[in-house]
Short mmCIF file of C-alpha atoms in Angstrom, two decimals:
data_model
loop_
_atom_site.label_atom_id
_atom_site.label_comp_id
_atom_site.label_asym_id
_atom_site.label_seq_id
_atom_site.Cartn_x
_atom_site.Cartn_y
_atom_site.Cartn_z
CA SER L 56 88.61 127.86 108.02
CA GLN L 57 89.37 125.53 110.91
CA GLN L 58 92.36 124.00 109.20
CA GLY L 59 95.43 123.10 111.14
CA GLU L 60 98.94 124.16 110.31
CA GLU L 61 102.11 122.13 110.25
CA ASP L 62 105.51 123.48 111.07
CA PRO L 63 107.97 123.49 109.44
CA GLN L 64 106.63 123.54 105.89
CA ALA L 65 109.74 121.71 104.71
CA LEU L 66 112.42 119.73 106.50
CA SER L 67 115.59 118.16 105.14
CA ILE L 68 117.69 115.80 107.25
CA GLN L 69 120.35 113.13 106.89
CA GLU L 70 119.47 109.47 107.08
CA GLY L 71 119.64 108.25 110.67
CA GLU L 72 118.66 111.59 112.19
CA ASN L 73 115.36 112.23 113.92
CA ALA L 74 112.64 114.32 112.29
CA THR L 75 110.16 116.36 114.28
CA MET L 76 107.15 118.11 112.84
CA ASN L 77 104.48 120.06 114.63
CA CYS L 78 100.79 120.64 114.11
CA SER L 79 98.56 123.32 115.56
CA TYR L 80 94.78 123.33 115.31
CA LYS L 81 92.00 125.70 116.22
CA THR L 82 89.05 123.88 117.81
CA SER L 83 88.45 121.30 120.51
CA ILE L 84 88.91 117.83 119.07
CA ASN L 85 87.98 114.20 119.58
CA ASN L 86 91.04 112.70 117.90
CA LEU L 87 94.12 113.81 116.06
CA GLN L 88 95.63 111.70 113.32
CA TRP L 89 98.80 111.81 111.28
CA TYR L 90 98.94 110.77 107.65
CA ARG L 91 101.73 110.34 105.15
CA GLN L 92 101.59 111.10 101.43
CA ASN L 93 104.13 110.05 98.88
CA SER L 94 104.31 112.48 95.97
CA GLY L 95 100.90 112.85 94.32
CA ARG L 96 99.52 109.65 95.81
CA GLY L 97 96.78 108.90 98.30
CA LEU L 98 97.31 109.49 101.99
CA VAL L 99 98.16 106.63 104.31
CA HIS L 100 97.16 106.63 107.96
CA LEU L 101 100.06 106.50 110.42
CA ILE L 102 98.73 106.96 113.92
CA LEU L 103 95.72 108.22 115.89
CA ILE L 104 95.83 109.85 119.31
CA ARG L 105 92.70 110.56 121.31
CA SER L 106 92.07 113.85 123.06
CA ASN L 107 92.52 112.23 126.48
CA GLU L 108 95.93 110.79 125.56
CA ARG L 109 99.19 112.69 125.81
CA GLU L 110 101.63 110.42 124.01
CA LYS L 111 101.50 107.44 121.70
CA HIS L 112 104.12 105.26 120.03
CA SER L 113 104.07 103.11 116.94
CA GLY L 114 107.35 101.64 115.77
CA ARG L 115 109.66 104.57 114.98
CA LEU L 116 106.83 107.07 115.40
CA ARG L 117 106.10 109.03 118.54
CA VAL L 118 103.15 111.41 118.72
CA THR L 119 102.42 113.86 121.50
CA LEU L 120 99.28 115.88 122.05
CA ASP L 121 98.84 119.01 124.16
CA THR L 122 95.17 119.95 124.11
CA SER L 123 95.76 123.04 126.24
CA LYS L 124 98.00 124.44 123.51
CA LYS L 125 96.02 122.83 120.70
CA SER L 126 99.15 121.29 119.29
CA SER L 127 100.69 117.95 118.42
CA SER L 128 104.09 116.76 117.34
CA LEU L 129 105.21 113.79 115.28
CA LEU L 130 108.70 112.42 115.85
CA ILE L 131 110.23 109.95 113.41
CA THR L 132 113.33 108.38 114.88
CA ALA L 133 116.28 106.98 112.93
CA SER L 134 114.93 108.29 109.66
CA ARG L 135 115.37 106.43 106.38
CA ALA L 136 115.37 107.63 102.78
CA ALA L 137 112.04 105.82 102.38
CA ASP L 138 110.51 108.22 104.95
CA THR L 139 110.74 111.00 102.36
CA ALA L 140 107.13 112.16 101.96
CA SER L 141 104.68 114.82 103.07
CA TYR L 142 103.11 114.47 106.49
CA PHE L 143 99.72 115.84 107.47
CA CYS L 144 97.85 116.10 110.71
CA ALA L 145 94.07 115.75 110.68
CA THR L 146 91.50 116.54 113.33
CA ASP L 147 87.82 115.97 113.81
CA ALA L 148 86.06 118.66 115.79
CA ARG L 149 84.30 117.74 119.00
CA THR L 150 81.06 118.97 117.45
CA GLY L 151 80.16 117.99 113.91
CA ASN L 152 81.50 115.28 111.65
CA GLN L 153 83.96 117.16 109.48
CA PHE L 154 87.64 116.43 109.11
CA TYR L 155 90.28 119.12 108.96
CA PHE L 156 93.72 118.57 107.53
CA GLY L 157 96.76 120.72 108.02
CA THR L 158 98.87 122.15 105.23
CA GLY L 159 101.56 119.50 105.59
CA THR L 160 105.29 119.17 106.21
CA SER L 161 107.46 118.02 103.33
CA LEU L 162 110.21 115.78 104.69
CA THR L 163 113.31 114.91 102.67
CA VAL L 164 115.69 112.30 104.08
CA ILE L 165 119.05 112.39 102.37
CA PRO L 166 120.79 109.00 102.08
CA GLU M 385 92.11 93.48 98.84
CA ALA M 386 90.57 96.30 100.87
CA GLN M 387 90.66 99.43 98.81
CA VAL M 388 89.11 102.69 97.66
CA THR M 389 89.03 103.15 93.91
CA GLN M 390 88.51 106.34 91.93
CA ASN M 391 87.89 106.87 88.26
CA PRO M 392 89.14 108.46 86.18
CA ARG M 393 92.64 109.02 87.51
CA TYR M 394 93.31 111.89 85.15
CA LEU M 395 90.81 114.15 83.43
CA ILE M 396 91.16 117.23 81.26
CA THR M 397 87.92 118.98 80.43
CA VAL M 398 86.54 122.35 79.39
CA THR M 399 84.64 124.92 81.38
CA GLY M 400 80.96 124.08 81.77
CA LYS M 401 81.05 120.44 80.68
CA LYS M 402 79.44 118.32 83.39
CA LEU M 403 81.56 115.53 84.78
CA THR M 404 81.40 112.80 87.41
CA VAL M 405 84.27 111.28 89.35
CA THR M 406 83.37 107.90 90.76
CA CYS M 407 84.48 106.52 94.11
CA SER M 408 83.92 103.00 95.39
CA GLN M 409 85.04 101.16 98.53
CA ASN M 410 84.85 97.44 99.27
CA MET M 411 85.19 97.62 103.07
CA ASN M 412 81.53 98.19 103.95
CA HIS M 413 82.45 101.55 105.46
CA GLU M 414 79.71 103.93 106.52
CA TYR M 415 81.69 107.18 106.35
CA MET M 416 82.87 108.45 102.97
CA SER M 417 84.33 111.80 102.04
CA TRP M 418 85.72 113.88 99.20
CA TYR M 419 88.72 116.20 99.49
CA ARG M 420 90.55 118.49 97.16
CA GLN M 421 94.26 119.15 97.51
CA ASP M 422 95.85 122.36 96.30
CA PRO M 423 99.46 123.49 96.73
CA GLY M 424 99.99 125.30 100.00
CA LEU M 425 96.44 124.64 101.18
CA GLY M 426 96.61 121.02 102.22
CA LEU M 427 93.46 118.92 101.91
CA ARG M 428 90.07 120.54 102.24
CA GLN M 429 86.89 118.57 102.72
CA ILE M 430 84.24 119.06 100.05
CA TYR M 431 81.40 116.76 101.14
CA TYR M 432 81.03 113.78 103.40
CA SER M 433 78.46 111.07 103.97
CA MET M 434 77.66 109.28 107.20
CA ASN M 435 75.59 106.58 105.51
CA VAL M 436 73.31 105.87 102.56
CA GLU M 437 71.20 108.91 101.64
CA VAL M 438 72.98 111.03 104.29
CA THR M 439 75.35 113.68 102.95
CA ASP M 440 76.63 116.95 104.34
CA LYS M 441 78.79 119.87 103.32
CA GLY M 442 82.44 120.16 104.22
CA ASP M 443 84.58 123.26 104.06
CA VAL M 444 84.44 123.91 100.30
CA PRO M 445 81.18 122.51 98.84
CA GLU M 446 80.45 125.27 96.32
CA GLY M 447 80.30 123.97 92.74
CA TYR M 448 80.08 120.31 93.73
CA LYS M 449 77.33 117.76 94.27
CA VAL M 450 77.42 114.27 95.70
CA SER M 451 75.04 111.38 96.15
CA ARG M 452 75.06 108.23 98.27
CA LYS M 453 72.53 105.80 96.87
CA GLU M 454 74.56 102.73 97.77
CA LYS M 455 76.89 102.18 100.69
CA ARG M 456 79.92 101.42 98.54
CA ASN M 457 79.67 104.32 96.06
CA PHE M 458 80.05 108.06 96.56
CA PRO M 459 80.34 109.93 93.25
CA LEU M 460 81.45 113.55 93.02
CA ILE M 461 79.60 115.60 90.43
CA LEU M 462 80.71 118.89 88.91
CA GLU M 463 77.67 120.28 87.10
CA SER M 464 79.50 123.18 85.46
CA PRO M 465 83.25 122.94 86.09
CA SER M 466 85.33 126.09 86.20
CA PRO M 467 89.12 126.57 86.05
CA ASN M 468 89.29 127.18 89.83
CA GLN M 469 88.19 123.57 90.29
CA THR M 470 91.43 122.37 88.74
CA SER M 471 92.86 120.28 91.56
CA LEU M 472 93.81 116.86 92.87
CA TYR M 473 90.77 115.10 94.30
CA PHE M 474 90.74 112.30 96.86
CA CYS M 475 87.96 110.06 98.03
CA ALA M 476 88.26 108.44 101.44
CA SER M 477 86.25 106.07 103.62
CA SER M 478 86.19 105.10 107.27
CA SER M 479 84.52 102.41 109.33
CA GLN M 480 83.74 104.93 112.03
CA ARG M 481 81.23 107.71 111.65
CA ARG M 482 83.39 110.10 113.63
CA GLY M 483 87.09 110.48 113.88
CA GLY M 484 88.21 107.10 112.57
CA GLU M 485 91.15 106.15 110.40
CA GLN M 486 90.45 107.05 106.81
CA TYR M 487 91.42 104.98 103.78
CA PHE M 488 92.22 107.06 100.73
CA GLY M 489 91.82 106.42 97.05
CA PRO M 490 94.70 107.05 94.62
CA GLY M 491 93.45 110.48 93.58
CA THR M 492 91.99 112.08 90.45
CA ARG M 493 93.89 114.91 88.84
CA LEU M 494 91.39 117.24 87.19
CA THR M 495 92.27 120.07 84.85
CA VAL M 496 89.55 122.46 83.70
CA THR M 497 90.51 124.73 80.79
#
């Protein structure tokens, strides 16, 4: 399997704190994306970073990508209770048209 | 409203009884895909389609079939379901053939007894 892995598997923080989750993957990629999933529901796209980019921001989200280490991190600043969800990274390999999702990080933000 | 729809949302069936889960998107997307989600394993791609009449295997295609006769529809077919196909299934579509943002359906929870 060429699936990525997120770390940590679960994270619990207080509202207002920052949350950082990491993703590692196995093959050379074109893009890396982060998705959010509220319990049992469909995934929602958060942000896409291309393989030639190192950092990207969107609102309270900051994504970094280190292709030499095959890893990415997602930082959510000033977290809110509504950020409670599972977060997944997804990659598309440089060759082929498949998508690979990680195993996810479950984030709980305590009000 | 731009969306991906799946039907049924919940399905309980017995081993060996053929079933079809429908998926439809109204965004004129070329790329469509099916995933299954299992606890601790994340999402795994079953099949994907780059365009009408073009389908290809993902990571876990065994026991599944798909077809893409129209651009908007991408049904998932289980010819002879088995209990290890009990899972949460998601359909997704994207405007880009490679590496684009995917729009997900609400999911179909399938139980095979």
